[in-house]
GROMACS .gro file of C-alpha atoms in nm:
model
  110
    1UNK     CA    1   0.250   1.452  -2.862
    2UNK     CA    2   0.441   1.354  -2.550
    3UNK     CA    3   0.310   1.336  -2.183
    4UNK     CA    4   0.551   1.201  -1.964
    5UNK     CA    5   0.428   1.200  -1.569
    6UNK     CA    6   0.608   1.235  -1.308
    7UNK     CA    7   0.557   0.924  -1.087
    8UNK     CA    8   0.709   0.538  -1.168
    9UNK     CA    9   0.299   0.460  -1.133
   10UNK     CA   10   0.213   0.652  -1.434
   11UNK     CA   11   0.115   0.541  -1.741
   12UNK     CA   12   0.340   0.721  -2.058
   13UNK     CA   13   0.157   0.834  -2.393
   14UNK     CA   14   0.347   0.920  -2.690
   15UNK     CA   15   0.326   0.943  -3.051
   16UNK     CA   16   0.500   0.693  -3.308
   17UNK     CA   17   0.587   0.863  -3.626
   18UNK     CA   18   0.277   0.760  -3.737
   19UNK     CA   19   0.079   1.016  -3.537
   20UNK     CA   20  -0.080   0.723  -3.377
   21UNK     CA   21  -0.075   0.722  -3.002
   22UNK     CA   22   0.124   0.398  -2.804
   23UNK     CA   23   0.073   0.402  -2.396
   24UNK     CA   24   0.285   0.203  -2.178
   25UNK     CA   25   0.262   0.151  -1.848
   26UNK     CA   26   0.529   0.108  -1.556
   27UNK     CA   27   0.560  -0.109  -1.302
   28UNK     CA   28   0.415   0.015  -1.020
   29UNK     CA   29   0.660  -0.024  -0.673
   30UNK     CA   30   1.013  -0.146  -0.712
   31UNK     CA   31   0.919  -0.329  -0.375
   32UNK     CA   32   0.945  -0.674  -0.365
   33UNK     CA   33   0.597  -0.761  -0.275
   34UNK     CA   34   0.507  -1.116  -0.096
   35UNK     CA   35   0.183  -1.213  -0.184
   36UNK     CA   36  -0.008  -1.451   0.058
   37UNK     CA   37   0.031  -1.749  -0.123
   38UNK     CA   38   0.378  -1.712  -0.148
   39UNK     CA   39   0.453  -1.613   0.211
   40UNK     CA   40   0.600  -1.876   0.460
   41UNK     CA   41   0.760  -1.854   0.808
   42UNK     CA   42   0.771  -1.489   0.947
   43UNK     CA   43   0.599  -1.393   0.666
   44UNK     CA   44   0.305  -1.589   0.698
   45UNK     CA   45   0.248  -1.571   1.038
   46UNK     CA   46   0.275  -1.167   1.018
   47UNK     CA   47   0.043  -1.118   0.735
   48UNK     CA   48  -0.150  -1.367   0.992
   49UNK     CA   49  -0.121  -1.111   1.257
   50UNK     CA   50  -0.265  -0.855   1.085
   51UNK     CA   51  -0.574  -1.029   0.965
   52UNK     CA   52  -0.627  -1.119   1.343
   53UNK     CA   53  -0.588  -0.763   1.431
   54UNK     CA   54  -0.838  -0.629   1.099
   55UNK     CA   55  -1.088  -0.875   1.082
   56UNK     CA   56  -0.983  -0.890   0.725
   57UNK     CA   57  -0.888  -1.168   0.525
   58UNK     CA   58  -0.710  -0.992   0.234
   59UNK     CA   59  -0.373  -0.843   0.327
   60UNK     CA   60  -0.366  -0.479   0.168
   61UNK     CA   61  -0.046  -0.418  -0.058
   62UNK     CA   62   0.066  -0.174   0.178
   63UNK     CA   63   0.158  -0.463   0.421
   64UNK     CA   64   0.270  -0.680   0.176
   65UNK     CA   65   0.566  -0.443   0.093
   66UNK     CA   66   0.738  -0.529   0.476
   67UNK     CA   67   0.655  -0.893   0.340
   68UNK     CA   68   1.049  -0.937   0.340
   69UNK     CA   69   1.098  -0.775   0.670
   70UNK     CA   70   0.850  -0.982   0.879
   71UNK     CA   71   1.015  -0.801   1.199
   72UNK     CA   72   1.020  -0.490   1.084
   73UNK     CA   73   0.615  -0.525   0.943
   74UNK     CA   74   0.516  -0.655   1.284
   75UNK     CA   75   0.662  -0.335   1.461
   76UNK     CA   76   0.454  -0.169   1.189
   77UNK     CA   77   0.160  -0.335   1.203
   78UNK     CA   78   0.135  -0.244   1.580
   79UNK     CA   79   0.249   0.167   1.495
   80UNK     CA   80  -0.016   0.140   1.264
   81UNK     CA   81  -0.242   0.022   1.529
   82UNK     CA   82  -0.158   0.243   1.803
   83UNK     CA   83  -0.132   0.563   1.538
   84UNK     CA   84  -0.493   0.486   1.356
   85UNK     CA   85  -0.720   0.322   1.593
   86UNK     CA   86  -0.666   0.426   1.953
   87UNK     CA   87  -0.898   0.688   2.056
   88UNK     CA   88  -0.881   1.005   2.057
   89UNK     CA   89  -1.030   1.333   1.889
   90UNK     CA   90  -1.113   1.159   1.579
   91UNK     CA   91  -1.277   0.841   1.536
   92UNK     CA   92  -1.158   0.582   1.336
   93UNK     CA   93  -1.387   0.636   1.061
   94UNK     CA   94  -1.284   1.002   1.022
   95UNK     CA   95  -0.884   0.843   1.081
   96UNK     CA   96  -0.954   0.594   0.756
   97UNK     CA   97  -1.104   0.808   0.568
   98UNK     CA   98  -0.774   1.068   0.610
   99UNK     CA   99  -0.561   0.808   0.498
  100UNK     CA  100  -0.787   0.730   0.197
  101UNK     CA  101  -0.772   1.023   0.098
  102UNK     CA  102  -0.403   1.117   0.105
  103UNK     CA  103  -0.347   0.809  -0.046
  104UNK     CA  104  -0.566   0.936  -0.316
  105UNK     CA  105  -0.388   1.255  -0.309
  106UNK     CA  106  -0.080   1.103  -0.337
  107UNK     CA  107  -0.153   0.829  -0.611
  108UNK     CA  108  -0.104   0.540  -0.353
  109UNK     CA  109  -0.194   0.256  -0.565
  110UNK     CA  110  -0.229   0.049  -0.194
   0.00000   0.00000   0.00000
């Protein structure tokens, strides 16, 4: 037996000639991702601009990725402002739970 899926976030089951089963599982993001504790500089104070913007205190792997890009994540942070939570038709409620649910969709481990 063999399953082999698609995406680098997939685990991969096979059999050994044993008939037992052995599951391995890949990394999941090539990404380079700058945790808190390691971020300093740029870093730090971007990941610090997003928690003043969220109200959060736990930067979500999804920002973490632009960890190395500190310009670039700022410029992101603010799309991601403008994009999600302005108003319009849809409330930000309805907006998050979109996104959740692509990201489901799409096996966004963020």
């Amino acid at each position: 037996m063999s399953i082999d899926m698609n995406s680098d976030n997939d685990a991969k089951q096979s059999s050994s000639p044993d008939g037992t089963s052995t599951a391995t599982t890949k990394s999941a993001t090539k990404i380079r991702i700058i945790e808190d504790a390691e971020a300093t500089g740029e870093t730090a104070a971007a990941y610090d601009f997003w928690r003043a913007g969220s109200g959060r205190q736990q930067v979500p792997g999804i920002i973490k990725c632009f960890g190395s890009r500190p310009d670039f994540l700022r410029r992101i942070i603010e799309l991601g402002n403008t994009i999600h939570f302005s108003e319009g038709h849809l409330s930000r409620r309805y907006k998050e739970m979109i996104a959740s649910y692509v990201s489901y969709l799409n096996r966004c481990p963020y």
